[in-house]
GROMACS .gro file of C-alpha atoms in nm:
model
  413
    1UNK     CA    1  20.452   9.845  -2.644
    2UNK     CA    2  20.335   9.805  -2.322
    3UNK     CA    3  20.068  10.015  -2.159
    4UNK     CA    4  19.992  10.234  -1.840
    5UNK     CA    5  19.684  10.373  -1.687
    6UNK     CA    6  19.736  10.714  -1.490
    7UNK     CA    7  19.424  10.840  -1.312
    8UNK     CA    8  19.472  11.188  -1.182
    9UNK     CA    9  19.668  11.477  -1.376
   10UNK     CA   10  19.803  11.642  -1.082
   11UNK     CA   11  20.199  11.708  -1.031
   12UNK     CA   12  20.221  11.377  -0.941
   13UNK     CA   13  20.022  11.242  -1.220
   14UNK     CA   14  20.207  11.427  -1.475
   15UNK     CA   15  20.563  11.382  -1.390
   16UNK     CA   16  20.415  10.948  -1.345
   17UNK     CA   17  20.283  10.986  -1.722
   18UNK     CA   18  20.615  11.142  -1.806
   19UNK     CA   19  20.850  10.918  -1.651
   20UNK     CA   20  20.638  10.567  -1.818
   21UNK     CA   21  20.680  10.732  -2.118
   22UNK     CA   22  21.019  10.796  -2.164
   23UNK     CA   23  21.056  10.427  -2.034
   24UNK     CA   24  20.928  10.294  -2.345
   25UNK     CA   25  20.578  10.272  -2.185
   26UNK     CA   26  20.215  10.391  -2.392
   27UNK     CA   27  20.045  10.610  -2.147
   28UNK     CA   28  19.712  10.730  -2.088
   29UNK     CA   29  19.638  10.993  -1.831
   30UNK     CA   30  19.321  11.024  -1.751
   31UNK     CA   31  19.185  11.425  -1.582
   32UNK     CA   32  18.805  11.479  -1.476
   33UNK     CA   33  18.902  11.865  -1.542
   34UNK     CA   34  18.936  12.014  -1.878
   35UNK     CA   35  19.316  12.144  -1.773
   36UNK     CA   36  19.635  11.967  -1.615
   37UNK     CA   37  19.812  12.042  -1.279
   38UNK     CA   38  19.480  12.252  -1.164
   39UNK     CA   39  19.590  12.264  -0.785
   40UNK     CA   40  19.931  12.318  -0.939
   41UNK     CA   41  19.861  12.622  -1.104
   42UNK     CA   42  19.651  12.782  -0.767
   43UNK     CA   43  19.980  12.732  -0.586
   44UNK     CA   44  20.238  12.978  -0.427
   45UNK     CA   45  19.953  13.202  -0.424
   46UNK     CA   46  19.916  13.189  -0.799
   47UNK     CA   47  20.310  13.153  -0.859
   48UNK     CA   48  20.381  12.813  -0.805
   49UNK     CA   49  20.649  12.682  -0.538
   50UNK     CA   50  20.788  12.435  -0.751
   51UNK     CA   51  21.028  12.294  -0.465
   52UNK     CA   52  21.302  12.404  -0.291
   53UNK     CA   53  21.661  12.409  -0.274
   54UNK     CA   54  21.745  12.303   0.017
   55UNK     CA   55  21.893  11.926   0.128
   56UNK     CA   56  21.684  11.594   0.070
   57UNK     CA   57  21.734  11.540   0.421
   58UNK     CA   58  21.633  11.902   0.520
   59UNK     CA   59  21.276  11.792   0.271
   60UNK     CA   60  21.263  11.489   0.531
   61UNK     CA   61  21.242  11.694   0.816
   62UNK     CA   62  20.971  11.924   0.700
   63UNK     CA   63  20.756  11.651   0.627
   64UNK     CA   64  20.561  11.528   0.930
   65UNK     CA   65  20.320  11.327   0.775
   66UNK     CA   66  20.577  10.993   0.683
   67UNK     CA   67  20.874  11.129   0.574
   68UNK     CA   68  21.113  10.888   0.607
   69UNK     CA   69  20.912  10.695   0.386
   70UNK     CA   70  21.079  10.951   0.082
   71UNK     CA   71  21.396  10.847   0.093
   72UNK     CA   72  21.437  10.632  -0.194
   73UNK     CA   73  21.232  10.863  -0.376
   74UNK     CA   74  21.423  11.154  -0.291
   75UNK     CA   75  21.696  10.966  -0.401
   76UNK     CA   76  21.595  10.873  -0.748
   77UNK     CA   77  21.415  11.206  -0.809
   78UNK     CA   78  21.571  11.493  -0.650
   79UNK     CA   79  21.483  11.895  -0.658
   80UNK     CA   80  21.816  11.931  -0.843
   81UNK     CA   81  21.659  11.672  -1.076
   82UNK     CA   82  21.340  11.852  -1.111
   83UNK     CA   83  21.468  12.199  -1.092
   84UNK     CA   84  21.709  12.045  -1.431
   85UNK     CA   85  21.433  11.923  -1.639
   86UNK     CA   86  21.219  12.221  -1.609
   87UNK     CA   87  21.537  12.458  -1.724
   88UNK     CA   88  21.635  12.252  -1.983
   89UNK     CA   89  21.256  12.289  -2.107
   90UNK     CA   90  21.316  12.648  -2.132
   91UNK     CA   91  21.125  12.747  -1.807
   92UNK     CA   92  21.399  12.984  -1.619
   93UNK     CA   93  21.377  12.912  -1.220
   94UNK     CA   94  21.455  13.201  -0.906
   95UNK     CA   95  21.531  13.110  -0.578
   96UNK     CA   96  21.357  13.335  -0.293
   97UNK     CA   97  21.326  13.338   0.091
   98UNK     CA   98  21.361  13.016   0.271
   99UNK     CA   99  21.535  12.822  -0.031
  100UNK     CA  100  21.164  12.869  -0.246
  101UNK     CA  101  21.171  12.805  -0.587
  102UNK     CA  102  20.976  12.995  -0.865
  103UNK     CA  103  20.974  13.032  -1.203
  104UNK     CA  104  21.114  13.355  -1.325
  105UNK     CA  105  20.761  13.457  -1.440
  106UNK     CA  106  20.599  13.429  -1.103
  107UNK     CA  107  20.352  13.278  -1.324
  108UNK     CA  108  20.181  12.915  -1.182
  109UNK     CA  109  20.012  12.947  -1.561
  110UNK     CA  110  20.298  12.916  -1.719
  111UNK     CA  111  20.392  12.586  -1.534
  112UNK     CA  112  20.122  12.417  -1.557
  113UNK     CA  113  20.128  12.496  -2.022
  114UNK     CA  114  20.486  12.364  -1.980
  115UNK     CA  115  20.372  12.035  -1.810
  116UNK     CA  116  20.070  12.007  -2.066
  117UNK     CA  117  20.320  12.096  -2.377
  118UNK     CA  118  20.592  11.782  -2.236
  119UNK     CA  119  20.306  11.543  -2.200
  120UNK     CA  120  20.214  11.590  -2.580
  121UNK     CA  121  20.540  11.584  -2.704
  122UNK     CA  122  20.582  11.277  -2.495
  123UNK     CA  123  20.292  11.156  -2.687
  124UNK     CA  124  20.100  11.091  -2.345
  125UNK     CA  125  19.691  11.069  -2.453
  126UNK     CA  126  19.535  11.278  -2.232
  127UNK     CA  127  19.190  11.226  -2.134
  128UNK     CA  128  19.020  11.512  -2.037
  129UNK     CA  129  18.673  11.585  -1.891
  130UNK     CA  130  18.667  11.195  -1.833
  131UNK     CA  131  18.660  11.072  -1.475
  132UNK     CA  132  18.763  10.681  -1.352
  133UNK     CA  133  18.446  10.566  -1.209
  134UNK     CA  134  18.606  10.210  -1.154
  135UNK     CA  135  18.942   9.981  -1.115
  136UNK     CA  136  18.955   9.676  -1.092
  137UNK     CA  137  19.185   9.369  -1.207
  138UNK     CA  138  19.183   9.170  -1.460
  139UNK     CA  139  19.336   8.886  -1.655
  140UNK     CA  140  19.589   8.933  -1.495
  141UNK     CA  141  19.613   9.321  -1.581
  142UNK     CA  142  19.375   9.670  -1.489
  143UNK     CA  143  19.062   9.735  -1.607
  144UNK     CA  144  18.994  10.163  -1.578
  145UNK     CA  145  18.583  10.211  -1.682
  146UNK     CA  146  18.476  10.580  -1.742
  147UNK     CA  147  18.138  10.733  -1.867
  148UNK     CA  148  18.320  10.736  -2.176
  149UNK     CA  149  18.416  10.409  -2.204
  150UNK     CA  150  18.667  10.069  -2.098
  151UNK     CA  151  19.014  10.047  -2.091
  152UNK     CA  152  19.277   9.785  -2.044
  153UNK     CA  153  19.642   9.874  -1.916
  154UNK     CA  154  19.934   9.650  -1.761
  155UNK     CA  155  19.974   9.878  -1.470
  156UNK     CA  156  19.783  10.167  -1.305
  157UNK     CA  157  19.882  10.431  -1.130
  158UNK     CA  158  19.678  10.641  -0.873
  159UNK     CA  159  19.783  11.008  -0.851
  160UNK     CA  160  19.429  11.135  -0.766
  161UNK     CA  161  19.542  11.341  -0.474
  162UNK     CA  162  19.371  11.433  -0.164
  163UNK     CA  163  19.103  11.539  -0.014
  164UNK     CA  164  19.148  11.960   0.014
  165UNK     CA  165  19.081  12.233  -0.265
  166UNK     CA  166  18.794  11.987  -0.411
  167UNK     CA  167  18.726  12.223  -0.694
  168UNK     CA  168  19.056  12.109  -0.868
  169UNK     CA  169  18.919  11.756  -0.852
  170UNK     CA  170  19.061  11.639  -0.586
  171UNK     CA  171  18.736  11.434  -0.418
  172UNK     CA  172  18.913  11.147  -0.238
  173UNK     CA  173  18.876  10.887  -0.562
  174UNK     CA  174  19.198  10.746  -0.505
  175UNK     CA  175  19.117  10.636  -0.177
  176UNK     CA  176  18.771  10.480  -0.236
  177UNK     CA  177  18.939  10.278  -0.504
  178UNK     CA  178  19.249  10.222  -0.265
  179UNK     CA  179  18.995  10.077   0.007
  180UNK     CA  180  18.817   9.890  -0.262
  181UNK     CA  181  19.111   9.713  -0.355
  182UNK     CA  182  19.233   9.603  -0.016
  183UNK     CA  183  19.424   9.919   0.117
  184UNK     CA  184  19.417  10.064   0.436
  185UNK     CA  185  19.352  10.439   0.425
  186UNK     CA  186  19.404  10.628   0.750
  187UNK     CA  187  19.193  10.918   0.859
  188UNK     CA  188  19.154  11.209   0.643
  189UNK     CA  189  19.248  11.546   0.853
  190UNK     CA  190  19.316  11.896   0.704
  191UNK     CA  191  19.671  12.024   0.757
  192UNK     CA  192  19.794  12.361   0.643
  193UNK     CA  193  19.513  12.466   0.699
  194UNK     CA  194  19.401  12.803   0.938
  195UNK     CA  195  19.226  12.806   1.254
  196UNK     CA  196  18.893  12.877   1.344
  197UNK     CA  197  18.903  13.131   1.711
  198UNK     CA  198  18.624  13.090   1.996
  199UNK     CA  199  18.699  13.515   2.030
  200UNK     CA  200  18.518  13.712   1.815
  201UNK     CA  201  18.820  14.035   1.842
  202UNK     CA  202  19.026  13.866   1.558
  203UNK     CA  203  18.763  13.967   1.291
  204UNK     CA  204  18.791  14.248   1.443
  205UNK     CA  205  19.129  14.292   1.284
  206UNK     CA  206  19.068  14.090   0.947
  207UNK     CA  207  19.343  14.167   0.707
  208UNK     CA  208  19.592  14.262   0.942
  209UNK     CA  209  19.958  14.073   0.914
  210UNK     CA  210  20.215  14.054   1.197
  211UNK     CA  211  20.555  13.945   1.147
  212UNK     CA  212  20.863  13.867   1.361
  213UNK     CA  213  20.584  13.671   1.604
  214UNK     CA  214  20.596  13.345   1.738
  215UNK     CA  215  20.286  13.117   1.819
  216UNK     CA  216  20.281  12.821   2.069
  217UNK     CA  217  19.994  12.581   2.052
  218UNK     CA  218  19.886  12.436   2.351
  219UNK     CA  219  19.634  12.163   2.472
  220UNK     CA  220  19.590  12.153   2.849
  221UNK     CA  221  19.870  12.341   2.899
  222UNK     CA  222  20.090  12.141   2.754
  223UNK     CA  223  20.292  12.280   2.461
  224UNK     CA  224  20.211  12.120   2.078
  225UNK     CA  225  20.422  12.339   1.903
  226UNK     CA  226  20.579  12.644   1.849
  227UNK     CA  227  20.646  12.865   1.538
  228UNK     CA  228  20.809  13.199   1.440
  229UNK     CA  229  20.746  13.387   1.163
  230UNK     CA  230  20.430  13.578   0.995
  231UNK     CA  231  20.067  13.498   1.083
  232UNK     CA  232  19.743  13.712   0.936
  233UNK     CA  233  19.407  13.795   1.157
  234UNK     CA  234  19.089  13.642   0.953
  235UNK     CA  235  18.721  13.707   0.994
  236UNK     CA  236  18.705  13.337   1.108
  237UNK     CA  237  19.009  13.355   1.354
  238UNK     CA  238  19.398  13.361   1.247
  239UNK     CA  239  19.554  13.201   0.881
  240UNK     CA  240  19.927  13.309   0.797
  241UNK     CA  241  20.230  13.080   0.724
  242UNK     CA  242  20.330  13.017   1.123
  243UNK     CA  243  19.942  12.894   1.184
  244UNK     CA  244  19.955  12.681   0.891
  245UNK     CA  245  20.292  12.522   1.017
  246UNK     CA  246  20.058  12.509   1.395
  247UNK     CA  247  19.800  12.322   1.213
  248UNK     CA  248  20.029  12.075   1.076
  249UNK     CA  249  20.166  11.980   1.404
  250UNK     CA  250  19.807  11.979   1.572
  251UNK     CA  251  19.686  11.698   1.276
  252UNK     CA  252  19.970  11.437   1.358
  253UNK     CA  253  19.948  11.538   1.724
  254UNK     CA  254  19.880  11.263   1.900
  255UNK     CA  255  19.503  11.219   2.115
  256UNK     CA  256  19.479  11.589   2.012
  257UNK     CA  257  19.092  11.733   2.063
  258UNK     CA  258  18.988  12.043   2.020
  259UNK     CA  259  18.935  12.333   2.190
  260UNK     CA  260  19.303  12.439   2.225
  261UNK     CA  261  19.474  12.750   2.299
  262UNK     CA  262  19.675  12.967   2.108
  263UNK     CA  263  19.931  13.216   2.294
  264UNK     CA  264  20.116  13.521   2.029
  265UNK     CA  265  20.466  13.698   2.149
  266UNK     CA  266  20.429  14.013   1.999
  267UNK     CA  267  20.758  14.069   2.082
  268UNK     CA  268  20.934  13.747   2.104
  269UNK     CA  269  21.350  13.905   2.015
  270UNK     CA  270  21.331  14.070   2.375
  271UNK     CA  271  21.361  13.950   2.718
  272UNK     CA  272  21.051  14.054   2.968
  273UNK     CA  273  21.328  14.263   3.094
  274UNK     CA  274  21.385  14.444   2.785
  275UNK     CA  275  21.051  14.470   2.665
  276UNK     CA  276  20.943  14.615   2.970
  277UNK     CA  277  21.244  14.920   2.977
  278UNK     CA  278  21.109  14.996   2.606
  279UNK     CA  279  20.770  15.004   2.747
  280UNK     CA  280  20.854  15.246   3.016
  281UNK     CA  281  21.065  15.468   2.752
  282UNK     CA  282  20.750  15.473   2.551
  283UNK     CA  283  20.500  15.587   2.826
  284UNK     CA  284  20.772  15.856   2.921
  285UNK     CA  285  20.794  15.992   2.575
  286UNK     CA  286  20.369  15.985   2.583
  287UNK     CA  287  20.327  16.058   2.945
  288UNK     CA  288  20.092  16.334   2.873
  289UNK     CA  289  19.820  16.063   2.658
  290UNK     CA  290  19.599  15.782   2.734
  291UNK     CA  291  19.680  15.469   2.708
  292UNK     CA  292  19.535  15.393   2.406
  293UNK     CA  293  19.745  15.654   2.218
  294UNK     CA  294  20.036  15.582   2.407
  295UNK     CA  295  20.154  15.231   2.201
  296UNK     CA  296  20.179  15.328   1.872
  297UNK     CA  297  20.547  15.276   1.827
  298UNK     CA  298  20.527  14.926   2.009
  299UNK     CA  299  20.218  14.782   1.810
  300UNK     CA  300  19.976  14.810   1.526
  301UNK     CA  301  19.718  15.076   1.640
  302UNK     CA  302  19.447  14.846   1.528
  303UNK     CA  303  19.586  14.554   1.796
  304UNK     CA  304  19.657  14.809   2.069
  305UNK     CA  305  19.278  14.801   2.222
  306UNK     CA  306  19.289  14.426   2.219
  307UNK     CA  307  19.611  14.371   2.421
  308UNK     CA  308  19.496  14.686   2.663
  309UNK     CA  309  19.197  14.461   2.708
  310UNK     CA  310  19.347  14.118   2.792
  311UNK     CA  311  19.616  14.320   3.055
  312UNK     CA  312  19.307  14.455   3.202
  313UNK     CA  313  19.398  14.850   3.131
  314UNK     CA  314  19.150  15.101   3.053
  315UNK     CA  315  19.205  15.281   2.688
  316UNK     CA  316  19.139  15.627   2.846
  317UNK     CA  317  19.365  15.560   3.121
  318UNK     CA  318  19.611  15.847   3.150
  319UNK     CA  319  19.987  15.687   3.093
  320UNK     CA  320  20.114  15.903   3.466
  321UNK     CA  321  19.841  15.661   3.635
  322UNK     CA  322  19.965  15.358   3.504
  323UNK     CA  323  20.103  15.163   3.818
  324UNK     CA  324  20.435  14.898   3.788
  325UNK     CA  325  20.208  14.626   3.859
  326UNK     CA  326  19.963  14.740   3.576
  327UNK     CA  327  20.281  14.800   3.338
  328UNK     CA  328  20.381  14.437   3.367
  329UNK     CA  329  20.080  14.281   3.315
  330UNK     CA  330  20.128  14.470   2.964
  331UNK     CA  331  20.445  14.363   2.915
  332UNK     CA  332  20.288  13.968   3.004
  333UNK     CA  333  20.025  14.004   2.769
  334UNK     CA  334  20.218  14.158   2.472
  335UNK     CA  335  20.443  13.815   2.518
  336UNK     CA  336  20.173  13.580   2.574
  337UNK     CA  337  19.841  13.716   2.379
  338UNK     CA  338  19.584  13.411   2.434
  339UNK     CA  339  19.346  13.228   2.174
  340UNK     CA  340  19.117  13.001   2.214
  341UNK     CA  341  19.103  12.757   1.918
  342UNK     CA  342  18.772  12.565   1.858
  343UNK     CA  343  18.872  12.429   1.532
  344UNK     CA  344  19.014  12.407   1.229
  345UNK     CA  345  18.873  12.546   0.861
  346UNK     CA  346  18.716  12.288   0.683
  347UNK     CA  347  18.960  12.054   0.493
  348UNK     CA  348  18.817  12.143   0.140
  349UNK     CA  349  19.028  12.474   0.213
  350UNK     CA  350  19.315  12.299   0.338
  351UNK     CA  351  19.608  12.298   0.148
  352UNK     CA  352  19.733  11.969   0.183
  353UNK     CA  353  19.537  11.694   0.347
  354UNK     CA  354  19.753  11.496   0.621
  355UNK     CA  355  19.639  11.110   0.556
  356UNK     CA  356  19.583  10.869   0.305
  357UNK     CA  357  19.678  10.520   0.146
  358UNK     CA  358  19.906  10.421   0.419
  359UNK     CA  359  20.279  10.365   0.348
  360UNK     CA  360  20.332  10.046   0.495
  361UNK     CA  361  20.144   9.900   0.211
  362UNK     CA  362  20.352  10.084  -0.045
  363UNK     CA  363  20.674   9.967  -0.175
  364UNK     CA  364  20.912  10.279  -0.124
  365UNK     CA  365  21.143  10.195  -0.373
  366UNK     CA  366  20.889  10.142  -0.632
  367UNK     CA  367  20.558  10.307  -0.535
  368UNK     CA  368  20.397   9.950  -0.599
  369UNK     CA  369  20.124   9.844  -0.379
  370UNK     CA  370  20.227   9.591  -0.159
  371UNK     CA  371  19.866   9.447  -0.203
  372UNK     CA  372  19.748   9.434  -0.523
  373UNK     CA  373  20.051   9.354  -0.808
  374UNK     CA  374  20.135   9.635  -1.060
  375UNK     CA  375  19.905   9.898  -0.853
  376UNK     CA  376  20.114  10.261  -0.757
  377UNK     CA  377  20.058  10.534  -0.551
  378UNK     CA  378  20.158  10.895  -0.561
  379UNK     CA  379  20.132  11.193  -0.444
  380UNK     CA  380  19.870  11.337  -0.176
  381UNK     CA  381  19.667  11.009  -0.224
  382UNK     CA  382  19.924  10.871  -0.004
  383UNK     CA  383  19.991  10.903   0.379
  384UNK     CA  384  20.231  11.172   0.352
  385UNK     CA  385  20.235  11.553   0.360
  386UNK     CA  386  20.487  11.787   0.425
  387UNK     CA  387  20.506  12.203   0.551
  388UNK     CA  388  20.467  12.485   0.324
  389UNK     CA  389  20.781  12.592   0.116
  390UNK     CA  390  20.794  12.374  -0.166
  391UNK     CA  391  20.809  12.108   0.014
  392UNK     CA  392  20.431  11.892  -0.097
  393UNK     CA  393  20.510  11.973  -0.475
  394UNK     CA  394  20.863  11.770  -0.455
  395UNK     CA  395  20.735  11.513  -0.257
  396UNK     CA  396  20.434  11.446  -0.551
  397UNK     CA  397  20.690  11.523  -0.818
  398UNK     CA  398  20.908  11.215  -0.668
  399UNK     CA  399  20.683  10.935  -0.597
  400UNK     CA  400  20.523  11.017  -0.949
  401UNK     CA  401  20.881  10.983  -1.109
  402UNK     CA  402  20.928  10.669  -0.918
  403UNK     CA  403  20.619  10.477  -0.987
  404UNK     CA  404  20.581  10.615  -1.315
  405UNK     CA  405  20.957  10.439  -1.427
  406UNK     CA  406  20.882  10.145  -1.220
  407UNK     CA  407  20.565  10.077  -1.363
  408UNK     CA  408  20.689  10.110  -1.712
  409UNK     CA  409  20.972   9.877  -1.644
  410UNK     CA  410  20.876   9.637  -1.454
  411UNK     CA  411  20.585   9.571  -1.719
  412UNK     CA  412  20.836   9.549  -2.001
  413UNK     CA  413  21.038   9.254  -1.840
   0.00000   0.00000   0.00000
């Protein structure tokens, strides 16, 4: 029986360890935590976005960071594929808005137990609390040295994840060994991630969610990006799924430096036109108030000083003194509510990290190293990340299938 090295237990790790096995292949998995899937079972807010159920060409598109790269993975390994084996393990699956897939229990737990309970029955040996402190070839095969000891192996894969979310382990080993080996690794920038604000007004608001808005990034006024949806005001500056999808365009952005600017529609289903005849049928109906008490059908009453502010209205303003010209420069600012952005959070609180062992080393068909023979990649350690939505988990789910049956195979010709 041949054997295979897997360093990192992430979802990637675990579905490589799986695959080997069932290819005939002795596996040993190697985890500096005490637990499996970690980041796994901190996603989906706790509940764990397994995938989702929309096309492999649709999963293609949501991935900026080297999608096209998937293909063949996609291919062998799909979410029908994934969505099948975890079902047939007795782990029933629900499908919720935007194609997201969770298990029934909206329990990320749960998951990760089901994972752990496949890799023992798979007879995988897990190696907990142990971390790889060194790879290196040899005799024609891998050497893996921990604090705990030596081990030989005919292949190795490296599933050791990114950079972001360090407490689940993931400290960037895969690409120091990567580099040591002869790899190119690209730079290391946070995506998914929220945005730090130069104004001090959104901490103002902390905790407060909008929904139905759309955010354009810009730098130097021209446009990176724009995204509809929900966003969320922070202490730090804005967070929410539509400035997570922001911050993914602004990391593979090209010659993109910070500061940029941020602009909100409040209101982006309505013409200026129509937005300002609601306006006007709301200061009717309050003609008697200030302005400050006068838009509390149109916005959040927390928001409404802040956008009175950047139109340049006073709160105590009495709504008969408002003049047209005043009105409109309302109806402007509720449509085009500016940020300035200075930066980004740091990418230990990212939730993917956009960079990594670049893919034109990286036999897509295999996961083999195009490098260093019987060497794999998967996962986040790669050059690859994709948007929120399910979308990251299938992608590390794939390449792990891939190079987990490739290794195991192509070492038992």
């Amino acid at each position: 029986m041949k054997n295979v090295l897997v360093v990192g237990a992430g979802a990637a790790g675990i579905m490589a360890a799986l695959a080997a096995a069932e290819a005939g292949a002795a596996v040993r998995l190697f985890e500096k935590n005490d637990i499996v899937g970690k980041k796994m079972g901190i996603t989906g807010k706790g509940r764990c976005n397994l995938t989702n159920s929309c096309s492999m060409a649709e999963f293609i598109s949501h991935t900026p960071g080297n999608g096209r790269f998937l293909f063949s993975a996609y291919r062998q390994f799909t979410n029908r594929d994934l969505m099948a084996r975890v079902t047939a393990w007795g782990l029933p699956l629900k499908e919720e808005r935007g194609g997201r897939i969770f298990p029934c229990s909206d329990s990320a737990v749960e998951v990760r137990r089901l994972f752990y309970r496949q890799l023992r029955e798979h007879r995988v040996q897990i190696h907990f609390n142990e971390t790889v402190e060194r790879l290196w070839r040899e005799a024609g095969g891998w050497q893996a040295e921990t604090v705990k000891g030596r081990y030989a192996a005919e292949a190795c894969i490296i599933t050791t994840g990114g950079v972001s979310y360090p407490v689940t382990g993931s400290t960037g080993d895969g690409h120091r060994f990567a580099a040591a080996l002869g790899h190119s690794v690209s730079c290391l920038k946070p995506s998914l991630i929220p945005f730090v604000t130069a104004e001090a007004w959104p901490g103002d608001l902390a905790g407060l969610s909008l929904r139905n808005v759309a955010g354009t990034l810009w730098q130097k006024g021209k446009k990176i990006d724009t995204r509809f949806g929900e966003m969320l005001f922070t202490h730090f500056g804005v967070s929410g799924p539509i400035i997570l999808m922001l911050s993914a365009a602004a990391a593979h952005g090209k010659d993109i430096v910070f500061p940029l600017e941020l602009t909100l529609n409040l209101k982006p289903a309505l013409t200026k036109e129509k937005l300002d005849a609601r306006v006007q049928r709301d200061l009717q109906q309050y003609v008697r108030k200030q302005m400050g008490n006068a838009l509390n059908d149109l916005l959040p009453q927390r928001l409404i000083p802040v956008v009175l502010r950047q139109a340049g209205i006073e709160a105590k303003l009495p709504v008969s003194q408002l003049t047209k010209e005043r009105r409109q420069d309302l109806v402007e600012t509720l449509q085009e509510l500016h940020l300035t952005i200075t930066a980004t959070r740091p990418v230990s609180e990212a939730i993917v990290t956009a960079g990594g062992v670049s893919v034109k080393e990286i036999n897509p068909q295999t996961m083999e190293s195009k490098v260093v023979p019987q060497l794999y990649f998967a996962g986040e350690v790669l050059d690859i990340d994709a948007f929120t939505g399910g979308y990251n988990l299938q992608a590390a789910f794939s390449t792990g299938f891939v190079a987990g049956k490739a290794a195991a195979e192509e070492i038992a010709e």
